[in-house]
Short mmCIF file of C-alpha atoms in Angstrom, two decimals:
data_model
loop_
_atom_site.label_atom_id
_atom_site.label_comp_id
_atom_site.label_asym_id
_atom_site.label_seq_id
_atom_site.Cartn_x
_atom_site.Cartn_y
_atom_site.Cartn_z
CA UNK A 1467 -4.16 -53.25 -14.68
CA UNK A 1468 -4.68 -50.36 -17.26
CA UNK A 1469 -3.83 -47.96 -14.46
CA UNK A 1470 0.08 -48.17 -14.62
CA UNK A 1471 -0.01 -47.02 -18.02
CA UNK A 1472 -2.19 -44.00 -17.73
CA UNK A 1473 -0.83 -40.50 -16.81
CA UNK A 1474 -0.87 -39.69 -13.34
CA UNK A 1475 -3.32 -36.81 -13.39
CA UNK A 1476 -5.98 -38.82 -14.92
CA UNK A 1477 -5.86 -41.98 -12.74
CA UNK A 1478 -8.25 -40.45 -10.12
CA UNK A 1479 -10.77 -39.55 -12.87
CA UNK A 1480 -10.30 -42.80 -14.84
CA UNK A 1481 -11.42 -45.08 -11.74
CA UNK A 1482 -14.14 -42.91 -11.14
CA UNK A 1483 -16.07 -43.13 -14.47
CA UNK A 1484 -14.70 -46.71 -14.46
CA UNK A 1485 -16.18 -47.48 -11.62
CA UNK A 1486 -19.59 -45.91 -12.28
CA UNK A 1487 -19.84 -47.53 -15.19
CA UNK A 1488 -19.12 -51.31 -13.57
CA UNK A 1489 -19.96 -50.59 -10.04
CA UNK A 1490 -19.41 -52.99 -7.40
CA UNK A 1491 -18.33 -55.76 -10.27
CA UNK A 1492 -16.10 -58.57 -8.26
CA UNK A 1493 -13.17 -58.22 -11.02
CA UNK A 1494 -13.21 -54.03 -10.03
CA UNK A 1495 -12.30 -55.23 -6.42
CA UNK A 1496 -8.25 -53.49 -6.84
CA UNK A 1497 -9.97 -50.47 -8.88
CA UNK A 1498 -12.10 -49.76 -5.90
CA UNK A 1499 -9.72 -50.14 -3.51
CA UNK A 1500 -7.22 -47.69 -5.49
CA UNK A 1501 -10.24 -45.20 -5.58
CA UNK A 1502 -11.06 -45.18 -1.62
CA UNK A 1503 -7.29 -44.50 -1.31
CA UNK A 1504 -7.64 -41.67 -3.23
CA UNK A 1505 -10.60 -40.42 -1.65
CA UNK A 1506 -9.35 -41.10 1.67
CA UNK A 1507 -6.06 -38.91 0.66
CA UNK A 1508 -8.40 -36.27 -0.68
CA UNK A 1509 -10.53 -35.99 2.25
CA UNK A 1510 -7.27 -35.21 4.53
CA UNK A 1511 -5.61 -32.50 2.91
CA UNK A 1512 -7.15 -28.69 2.07
CA UNK A 1513 -6.15 -26.04 0.23
CA UNK A 1514 -7.36 -22.93 3.15
CA UNK A 1515 -6.93 -18.99 2.25
CA UNK A 1516 -7.84 -16.54 4.55
CA UNK A 1517 -7.89 -12.79 4.42
CA UNK A 1518 -4.97 -10.61 5.78
CA UNK A 1519 -7.52 -8.47 7.73
CA UNK A 1520 -11.28 -7.53 7.43
CA UNK A 1521 -12.95 -9.09 4.58
CA UNK A 1522 -13.83 -5.01 3.39
CA UNK A 1523 -10.92 -4.34 1.06
CA UNK A 1524 -12.13 -1.78 -1.13
CA UNK A 1525 -10.55 -1.23 -4.47
CA UNK A 1526 -7.95 1.26 -3.97
CA UNK A 1527 -5.35 -0.21 -1.82
CA UNK A 1528 -4.07 -4.11 -2.40
CA UNK A 1529 -5.03 -6.40 0.17
CA UNK A 1530 -3.43 -9.64 1.13
CA UNK A 1531 -4.49 -13.54 1.50
CA UNK A 1532 -2.51 -16.31 2.97
CA UNK A 1533 -2.75 -19.67 2.15
CA UNK A 1534 -2.13 -23.11 3.86
CA UNK A 1535 -2.03 -26.59 3.25
CA UNK A 1536 -4.15 -28.21 6.30
CA UNK A 1537 -3.77 -31.80 6.55
CA UNK A 1538 -3.80 -34.58 9.66
CA UNK A 1539 -0.63 -35.71 11.04
CA UNK A 1540 -0.94 -39.34 9.29
CA UNK A 1541 -1.23 -38.12 5.62
CA UNK A 1542 1.71 -35.95 6.59
CA UNK A 1543 3.43 -38.69 7.93
CA UNK A 1544 2.78 -41.15 5.12
CA UNK A 1545 3.40 -38.40 2.49
CA UNK A 1546 7.17 -37.22 3.78
CA UNK A 1547 5.90 -33.46 4.69
CA UNK A 1548 4.52 -30.72 2.15
CA UNK A 1549 8.24 -28.38 2.27
CA UNK A 1550 8.65 -29.86 -1.06
CA UNK A 1551 5.70 -27.77 -2.46
CA UNK A 1552 7.99 -24.82 -0.87
CA UNK A 1553 10.48 -25.73 -4.12
CA UNK A 1554 11.63 -25.12 -7.36
CA UNK A 1555 13.22 -28.53 -8.23
CA UNK A 1556 14.10 -28.17 -11.88
CA UNK A 1557 15.03 -24.91 -11.46
CA UNK A 1558 18.13 -25.37 -8.75
CA UNK A 1559 20.24 -27.75 -6.72
CA UNK A 1560 19.48 -31.50 -6.64
CA UNK A 1561 16.06 -32.56 -4.89
CA UNK A 1562 14.42 -35.74 -3.87
CA UNK A 1563 11.45 -36.24 -4.96
CA UNK A 1564 10.29 -39.49 -3.39
CA UNK A 1565 10.66 -41.88 -6.79
CA UNK A 1566 8.02 -39.03 -7.93
CA UNK A 1567 9.50 -37.11 -11.12
CA UNK A 1568 11.05 -33.42 -9.92
CA UNK A 1569 8.31 -30.48 -10.11
CA UNK A 1570 8.42 -26.82 -10.17
CA UNK A 1571 5.49 -26.65 -7.38
CA UNK A 1572 6.14 -22.90 -6.86
CA UNK A 1573 5.87 -21.64 -10.17
CA UNK A 1574 2.76 -23.84 -11.12
CA UNK A 1575 1.19 -22.51 -7.97
CA UNK A 1576 1.77 -18.92 -9.00
CA UNK A 1577 0.78 -19.92 -12.76
CA UNK A 1578 -2.29 -21.78 -11.47
CA UNK A 1579 -3.45 -18.87 -9.22
CA UNK A 1580 -2.15 -15.80 -11.19
CA UNK A 1581 -5.14 -17.44 -13.81
CA UNK A 1582 -7.91 -18.13 -12.05
CA UNK A 1583 -7.65 -14.79 -10.34
CA UNK A 1584 -7.35 -12.33 -13.15
CA UNK A 1585 -10.32 -11.68 -14.59
CA UNK A 1586 -11.58 -9.36 -11.45
CA UNK A 1587 -7.92 -9.04 -9.50
CA UNK A 1588 -4.45 -7.23 -10.26
CA UNK A 1589 -2.13 -10.08 -8.67
CA UNK A 1590 0.86 -7.95 -7.98
CA UNK A 1591 3.24 -10.29 -6.51
CA UNK A 1592 3.05 -14.24 -4.96
CA UNK A 1593 5.47 -14.79 -1.86
CA UNK A 1594 6.23 -17.92 -0.72
CA UNK A 1595 7.65 -19.39 2.45
CA UNK A 1596 11.04 -21.31 2.37
CA UNK A 1597 11.04 -25.01 1.60
CA UNK A 1598 12.76 -25.17 5.70
CA UNK A 1599 8.88 -24.13 6.95
CA UNK A 1600 7.83 -26.67 9.28
CA UNK A 1601 4.10 -27.93 9.79
CA UNK A 1602 2.09 -25.72 12.80
CA UNK A 1603 -0.73 -26.84 15.05
CA UNK A 1604 -4.19 -26.41 14.50
CA UNK A 1605 -7.30 -25.38 15.79
CA UNK A 1606 -8.41 -29.12 15.12
CA UNK A 1607 -6.84 -31.64 16.95
CA UNK A 1608 -5.74 -34.62 14.75
CA UNK A 1609 -4.85 -31.95 12.17
CA UNK A 1610 -2.13 -29.19 11.19
CA UNK A 1611 -1.24 -26.51 8.73
CA UNK A 1612 1.77 -26.00 6.17
CA UNK A 1613 2.06 -22.00 5.94
CA UNK A 1614 2.53 -21.86 1.99
CA UNK A 1615 2.22 -18.76 0.08
CA UNK A 1616 0.99 -14.54 0.48
CA UNK A 1617 -0.49 -13.47 -2.36
CA UNK A 1618 -0.68 -9.65 -2.53
CA UNK A 1619 -3.61 -8.29 -4.85
CA UNK A 1620 -5.93 -5.33 -5.59
CA UNK A 1621 -9.81 -5.88 -7.30
CA UNK A 1622 -10.32 -4.38 -10.69
CA UNK A 1623 -13.48 -2.55 -9.55
CA UNK A 1624 -15.50 -1.83 -6.56
CA UNK A 1625 -18.31 -4.59 -7.88
CA UNK A 1626 -15.82 -7.16 -7.06
CA UNK A 1627 -17.35 -9.63 -4.06
CA UNK A 1628 -15.71 -12.70 -4.59
CA UNK A 1629 -12.22 -14.72 -4.66
CA UNK A 1630 -12.76 -17.92 -6.70
CA UNK A 1631 -11.14 -20.97 -5.98
CA UNK A 1632 -7.58 -21.58 -6.21
CA UNK A 1633 -6.24 -25.32 -6.95
CA UNK A 1634 -2.76 -27.23 -6.26
CA UNK A 1635 -1.99 -30.52 -7.45
CA UNK A 1636 -0.35 -32.91 -5.06
CA UNK A 1637 1.23 -35.82 -5.43
CA UNK A 1638 1.31 -39.45 -4.03
CA UNK A 1639 3.10 -42.88 -4.20
CA UNK A 1640 0.26 -45.71 -4.67
CA UNK A 1641 0.68 -49.64 -6.03
CA UNK A 1642 0.64 -48.53 -9.89
CA UNK A 1643 3.16 -45.35 -9.46
CA UNK A 1644 2.56 -42.17 -8.13
CA UNK A 1645 -0.94 -40.09 -8.55
CA UNK A 1646 -1.42 -36.19 -8.91
CA UNK A 1647 -4.65 -35.34 -7.04
CA UNK A 1648 -5.92 -31.77 -7.16
CA UNK A 1649 -7.24 -30.02 -4.04
CA UNK A 1650 -9.40 -26.72 -4.33
CA UNK A 1651 -9.48 -23.66 -1.66
CA UNK A 1652 -13.38 -22.25 -0.87
CA UNK A 1653 -14.53 -18.94 -2.07
CA UNK A 1654 -14.19 -16.36 -0.85
CA UNK A 1655 -16.69 -13.21 -0.24
CA UNK A 1656 -15.88 -9.40 -0.23
CA UNK A 1657 -17.11 -5.86 -0.52
CA UNK A 1658 -14.54 -4.17 -2.83
CA UNK A 1659 -16.68 -1.27 -2.03
CA UNK A 1660 -15.93 -0.30 1.47
CA UNK A 1661 -12.40 -0.67 2.69
CA UNK A 1662 -10.51 -0.82 6.20
CA UNK A 1663 -6.81 -0.40 7.27
CA UNK A 1664 -4.85 -3.51 6.65
CA UNK A 1665 -3.28 -4.65 10.15
CA UNK A 1666 0.02 -4.25 11.06
CA UNK A 1667 2.73 -3.48 13.28
CA UNK A 1668 6.22 -2.48 14.75
CA UNK A 1669 5.74 0.18 11.57
CA UNK A 1670 9.28 2.43 11.42
CA UNK A 1671 9.08 5.56 9.15
CA UNK A 1672 12.66 6.64 8.09
CA UNK A 1673 12.32 10.06 6.65
CA UNK A 1674 15.51 11.73 4.76
CA UNK A 1675 15.27 15.56 3.67
CA UNK A 1676 17.38 15.49 0.50
CA UNK A 1677 19.62 19.17 -0.54
CA UNK A 1678 21.15 18.50 -3.83
CA UNK A 1679 18.47 19.69 -6.15
CA UNK A 1680 18.01 22.90 -5.00
CA UNK A 1681 19.41 24.23 -7.93
CA UNK A 1682 16.15 23.80 -9.39
CA UNK A 1683 14.55 25.00 -6.56
CA UNK A 1684 13.37 21.76 -5.12
CA UNK A 1685 13.91 20.19 -1.81
CA UNK A 1686 13.27 16.53 -1.99
CA UNK A 1687 11.69 14.27 0.63
CA UNK A 1688 12.01 10.42 0.97
CA UNK A 1689 9.92 8.59 3.02
CA UNK A 1690 10.63 4.68 3.43
CA UNK A 1691 7.99 3.14 5.61
CA UNK A 1692 8.83 -1.22 7.32
CA UNK A 1693 6.71 -3.04 9.18
CA UNK A 1694 4.89 -6.23 9.53
CA UNK A 1695 2.09 -6.26 7.27
CA UNK A 1696 0.72 -3.95 4.43
CA UNK A 1697 1.99 -0.53 4.65
CA UNK A 1698 -1.14 2.14 4.21
CA UNK A 1699 -1.07 5.34 2.65
CA UNK A 1700 0.88 8.21 3.95
CA UNK A 1701 -1.49 10.36 5.44
CA UNK A 1702 -2.38 7.81 7.77
CA UNK A 1703 0.96 7.51 9.27
CA UNK A 1704 2.46 11.84 8.78
CA UNK A 1705 1.01 14.83 9.24
CA UNK A 1706 2.05 17.57 7.41
CA UNK A 1707 3.48 20.74 9.62
CA UNK A 1708 2.73 24.10 8.23
CA UNK A 1709 6.18 25.21 7.55
CA UNK A 1710 7.80 27.74 4.68
CA UNK A 1711 7.25 24.65 2.24
CA UNK A 1712 4.79 23.21 -0.16
CA UNK A 1713 3.96 20.23 -1.93
CA UNK A 1714 4.58 20.05 -5.43
CA UNK A 1715 4.24 16.33 -6.53
CA UNK A 1716 3.93 13.11 -4.49
CA UNK A 1717 5.26 9.95 -5.99
CA UNK A 1718 3.99 6.86 -4.36
CA UNK A 1719 5.97 3.49 -5.10
CA UNK A 1720 3.34 1.31 -4.10
CA UNK A 1721 2.93 -1.00 -1.52
CA UNK A 1722 5.53 -3.99 -1.89
CA UNK A 1723 6.35 -7.60 0.28
CA UNK A 1724 9.84 -7.98 0.44
CA UNK A 1725 9.94 -11.41 2.81
CA UNK A 1726 7.50 -13.82 5.08
CA UNK A 1727 8.45 -13.70 8.59
CA UNK A 1728 9.38 -16.92 9.73
CA UNK A 1729 9.64 -16.15 13.47
CA UNK A 1730 6.53 -14.17 13.62
CA UNK A 1731 3.11 -16.35 15.66
CA UNK A 1732 1.16 -14.84 12.74
CA UNK A 1733 4.14 -15.74 9.89
CA UNK A 1734 2.94 -12.00 8.80
CA UNK A 1735 4.76 -10.63 5.74
CA UNK A 1736 6.85 -7.92 5.74
CA UNK A 1737 5.75 -4.88 4.00
CA UNK A 1738 7.70 -1.89 2.41
CA UNK A 1739 6.23 1.59 0.70
CA UNK A 1740 8.08 4.28 0.08
CA UNK A 1741 7.49 8.00 -1.19
CA UNK A 1742 9.33 10.55 -3.15
CA UNK A 1743 7.91 14.14 -2.46
CA UNK A 1744 8.93 17.05 -3.83
CA UNK A 1745 8.46 21.07 -2.24
CA UNK A 1746 9.39 23.86 -2.93
CA UNK A 1747 9.46 27.11 -0.74
CA UNK A 1748 6.10 28.83 -0.64
CA UNK A 1749 5.71 32.27 -3.26
CA UNK A 1750 4.13 33.97 -1.18
CA UNK A 1751 7.09 34.17 1.79
CA UNK A 1752 8.40 37.83 2.07
CA UNK A 1753 12.36 35.69 3.25
CA UNK A 1754 13.80 32.57 2.59
CA UNK A 1755 13.31 29.37 4.41
CA UNK A 1756 16.29 29.05 6.66
CA UNK A 1757 14.93 25.15 8.32
CA UNK A 1758 12.84 22.29 7.66
CA UNK A 1759 10.69 20.64 9.90
CA UNK A 1760 9.87 16.47 9.34
CA UNK A 1761 6.71 15.48 9.01
CA UNK A 1762 4.93 14.19 12.21
CA UNK A 1763 4.40 10.91 13.12
CA UNK A 1764 1.07 9.90 14.09
CA UNK A 1765 0.17 7.22 16.96
CA UNK A 1766 0.78 4.26 14.70
CA UNK A 1767 4.05 4.25 13.81
CA UNK A 1768 6.52 3.00 16.66
CA UNK A 1769 9.85 4.20 15.59
CA UNK A 1770 11.20 7.38 13.68
CA UNK A 1771 14.61 7.85 11.96
CA UNK A 1772 15.35 11.02 10.62
CA UNK A 1773 18.04 11.45 8.11
CA UNK A 1774 19.53 14.10 5.67
CA UNK A 1775 22.34 13.76 2.35
CA UNK A 1776 25.80 15.12 2.88
CA UNK A 1777 27.21 14.19 -0.34
CA UNK A 1778 26.48 11.01 -0.88
CA UNK A 1779 26.54 10.08 2.68
CA UNK A 1780 23.63 9.73 5.32
CA UNK A 1781 23.82 11.83 8.18
CA UNK A 1782 21.63 11.35 11.61
CA UNK A 1783 19.33 14.74 12.64
CA UNK A 1784 16.54 15.69 14.32
CA UNK A 1785 13.04 16.76 13.84
CA UNK A 1786 13.86 19.88 12.37
CA UNK A 1787 17.04 20.42 10.01
CA UNK A 1788 18.70 24.04 9.05
CA UNK A 1789 18.82 24.45 5.43
CA UNK A 1790 22.28 24.83 4.17
CA UNK A 1791 21.04 25.93 0.42
CA UNK A 1792 18.61 28.98 -0.06
CA UNK A 1793 14.97 28.14 -2.33
CA UNK A 1794 12.30 30.43 -3.44
CA UNK A 1795 12.39 34.32 -4.40
CA UNK A 1796 10.82 36.23 -1.44
CA UNK A 1797 9.10 39.39 -2.81
CA UNK A 1798 10.80 42.59 -1.28
CA UNK A 1799 9.23 44.18 1.49
CA UNK A 1800 9.01 47.87 -0.60
CA UNK A 1801 7.12 46.28 -3.23
CA UNK A 1802 3.79 44.88 -1.01
CA UNK A 1803 3.88 48.53 0.47
CA UNK A 1804 4.13 50.08 -2.56
CA UNK A 1805 0.99 48.14 -3.62
CA UNK A 1806 -0.56 49.30 -0.51
CA UNK A 1807 0.27 53.04 -1.13
CA UNK A 1808 -1.26 52.95 -4.42
CA UNK A 1809 -4.19 51.26 -2.77
CA UNK A 1810 -4.65 54.11 -0.57
CA UNK A 1811 -3.77 56.73 -3.01
CA UNK A 1812 -6.90 54.97 -5.06
CA UNK A 1813 -9.15 55.54 -2.67
CA UNK A 1814 -8.37 59.00 -1.68
CA UNK A 1815 -8.33 59.97 -5.18
CA UNK A 1816 -12.05 58.61 -5.52
CA UNK A 1817 -13.25 60.34 -2.77
CA UNK A 1818 -11.72 63.35 -4.52
CA UNK A 1819 -13.75 62.36 -7.64
CA UNK A 1820 -16.88 62.84 -5.29
CA UNK A 1821 -15.95 66.35 -4.24
CA UNK A 1822 -13.85 65.80 -1.11
CA UNK A 1823 -10.50 66.15 0.06
CA UNK A 1824 -8.76 63.70 1.70
CA UNK A 1825 -7.98 65.69 4.75
CA UNK A 1826 -11.20 66.32 4.77
CA UNK A 1827 -12.18 62.64 4.90
CA UNK A 1828 -10.25 61.84 7.30
CA UNK A 1829 -11.28 64.53 9.60
CA UNK A 1830 -14.66 63.62 9.20
CA UNK A 1831 -14.47 59.73 9.43
CA UNK A 1832 -11.42 58.95 11.67
CA UNK A 1833 -9.78 57.47 8.76
CA UNK A 1834 -5.85 57.83 10.00
CA UNK A 1835 -2.91 55.98 7.64
CA UNK A 1836 -1.32 52.85 10.20
CA UNK A 1837 1.93 53.30 11.48
CA UNK A 1838 3.71 51.29 10.92
CA UNK A 1839 2.03 50.01 7.58
CA UNK A 1840 1.49 46.38 7.09
CA UNK A 1841 -1.02 44.29 4.74
CA UNK A 1842 -2.64 43.88 8.15
CA UNK A 1843 -2.90 47.11 9.02
CA UNK A 1844 -3.60 48.13 5.26
CA UNK A 1845 -6.72 45.88 5.23
CA UNK A 1846 -8.18 47.45 7.94
CA UNK A 1847 -8.00 50.82 6.90
CA UNK A 1848 -9.35 50.12 3.47
CA UNK A 1849 -12.14 47.50 5.53
CA UNK A 1850 -12.99 51.30 7.21
CA UNK A 1851 -13.09 53.31 4.37
CA UNK A 1852 -15.49 50.33 2.99
CA UNK A 1853 -18.39 50.85 5.64
CA UNK A 1854 -17.64 54.62 6.55
CA UNK A 1855 -17.33 56.16 3.36
CA UNK A 1856 -19.92 56.89 0.64
CA UNK A 1857 -18.55 55.25 -2.36
CA UNK A 1858 -20.46 54.80 -5.84
CA UNK A 1859 -21.27 50.47 -6.39
CA UNK A 1860 -18.93 50.98 -9.03
CA UNK A 1861 -16.23 51.74 -6.25
CA UNK A 1862 -17.62 49.66 -3.55
CA UNK A 1863 -17.09 46.53 -5.57
CA UNK A 1864 -13.59 47.48 -7.57
CA UNK A 1865 -12.56 48.07 -3.53
CA UNK A 1866 -14.12 44.52 -2.32
CA UNK A 1867 -11.92 42.68 -5.15
CA UNK A 1868 -8.46 45.15 -4.27
CA UNK A 1869 -9.07 43.46 -0.46
CA UNK A 1870 -9.72 39.99 -1.84
CA UNK A 1871 -5.95 40.21 -3.94
CA UNK A 1872 -4.64 41.93 -0.96
CA UNK A 1873 -6.23 39.13 1.54
CA UNK A 1874 -4.98 36.33 -1.20
CA UNK A 1875 -1.51 37.76 -1.52
CA UNK A 1876 -0.57 38.02 2.01
CA UNK A 1877 -2.92 35.44 3.95
CA UNK A 1878 -3.77 32.52 1.93
CA UNK A 1879 -2.45 29.07 2.66
#
C-alpha cells in the first residue's frame, strides 16, 4: 500500500530492499508480484552502444558512438513503442504520454551522458534520430532495436582505455501508477593510442577559390567535405599540386554531424568538415603565376565540385583556373644575373690574388663563361672552379657557402 505514495524512481529500490527483509512472507505476496514485473521489464530492455568503426580510436581525431534501445517485441507493444524517448515533451507542442507526466527525454539523456563521459572524453555533440523513427529488426529472434542517438566524442589523452556505462531512465505503468526503471549500457574497451580512419562513404568535396583578398597578397581556398560518416583529415582527401603558390596557414574547422540519415541501411550520420587555406605566391618565382590548379582528390573521394567567387556569386570552373589578380613580387632577371656575375668575378679575383690571371686560368682549366648565363649553368662553372682550381681552404669554404646560397635561392622547394 505504501508503494503508491513513493516517487516513481524509488519504487523498484523500495521493493527490493523491503523484500530482502520480509522474504516470502504471505502478506508481501502482492509486493512480490510487482517486483517480479519490474524485473521482467528490465530483462526485456537493453541500452546498447557500439563504436562507429574500429575500437582503435586514437585521441587526436573524434570518433562516433551509436546508442540504440534494444527490446523485445512484447515490451514494445505493451509500452506503446520507444519513439517518445526521442522527444522533448516540455519544450514544444502537445504530447500525450500515456497517463505519465511529460518529460524532456532527449535533454535528460544528453545531460546524463555528458556527466558520465566528462572525466575522460570531450563530447563534441549528441545527435538524435527523429521521433518518427521506428524499430528495426535484430539478429536475435523476438528482439528489435530502436535507433536512438549518435555521440561525437574525443578521448582526452592516449591513456583512456574504456567508455563508461551510459544510463537511461524508462517509465512504465503499473498497478500503483507509473514507475521509472534505470537501464545501463555495457562498458566498451578502446585504444586511444592507436588510430584508424573512421568509416565513410559517398564523400563529396567542394573546392572554392577566392581572390577577393588579392590586395593582401592572399589567395584563399575553401574546401568543404560532406559524407555518410565522419570526415578524415585533409591530407587523406587531397594531394596538393606543385604550383606557384605555397600554403601559409590552414584553418581546420573540425568534424561536425549535421543529421542522422533515416534512409540509409545503417542510419549513418551525415558528417561535414571545412578548411580555409591561405596561400601566397612563392617568393623565388621570376614571374607572377597566371593560373591556379586545385588540389587533386584521392581515390576515397566520390565526387568533386570546383568553383570560384565572381564578386559575391559562385561560378563552376574546371580543375585549373586562370587568375584574375596579380600575386607575388617576382625578382627581375637582371638581379640574379648580376649576382652570378659578381660571384664569378669574385672567384676570378681570388685566382688573381694567387698570382694568376683570369685568362691563363681559363686557358689552363678550360673554364669558359657559359652562354646563356642561368642559375643552372652558373652553378656548373662554379663547381668546376671548386674542383679544378687551387684555392685555399678559406676560399673553398666561402665558395661552398656561395654555391649553397645559390642553390637555396633558385632550386629549393
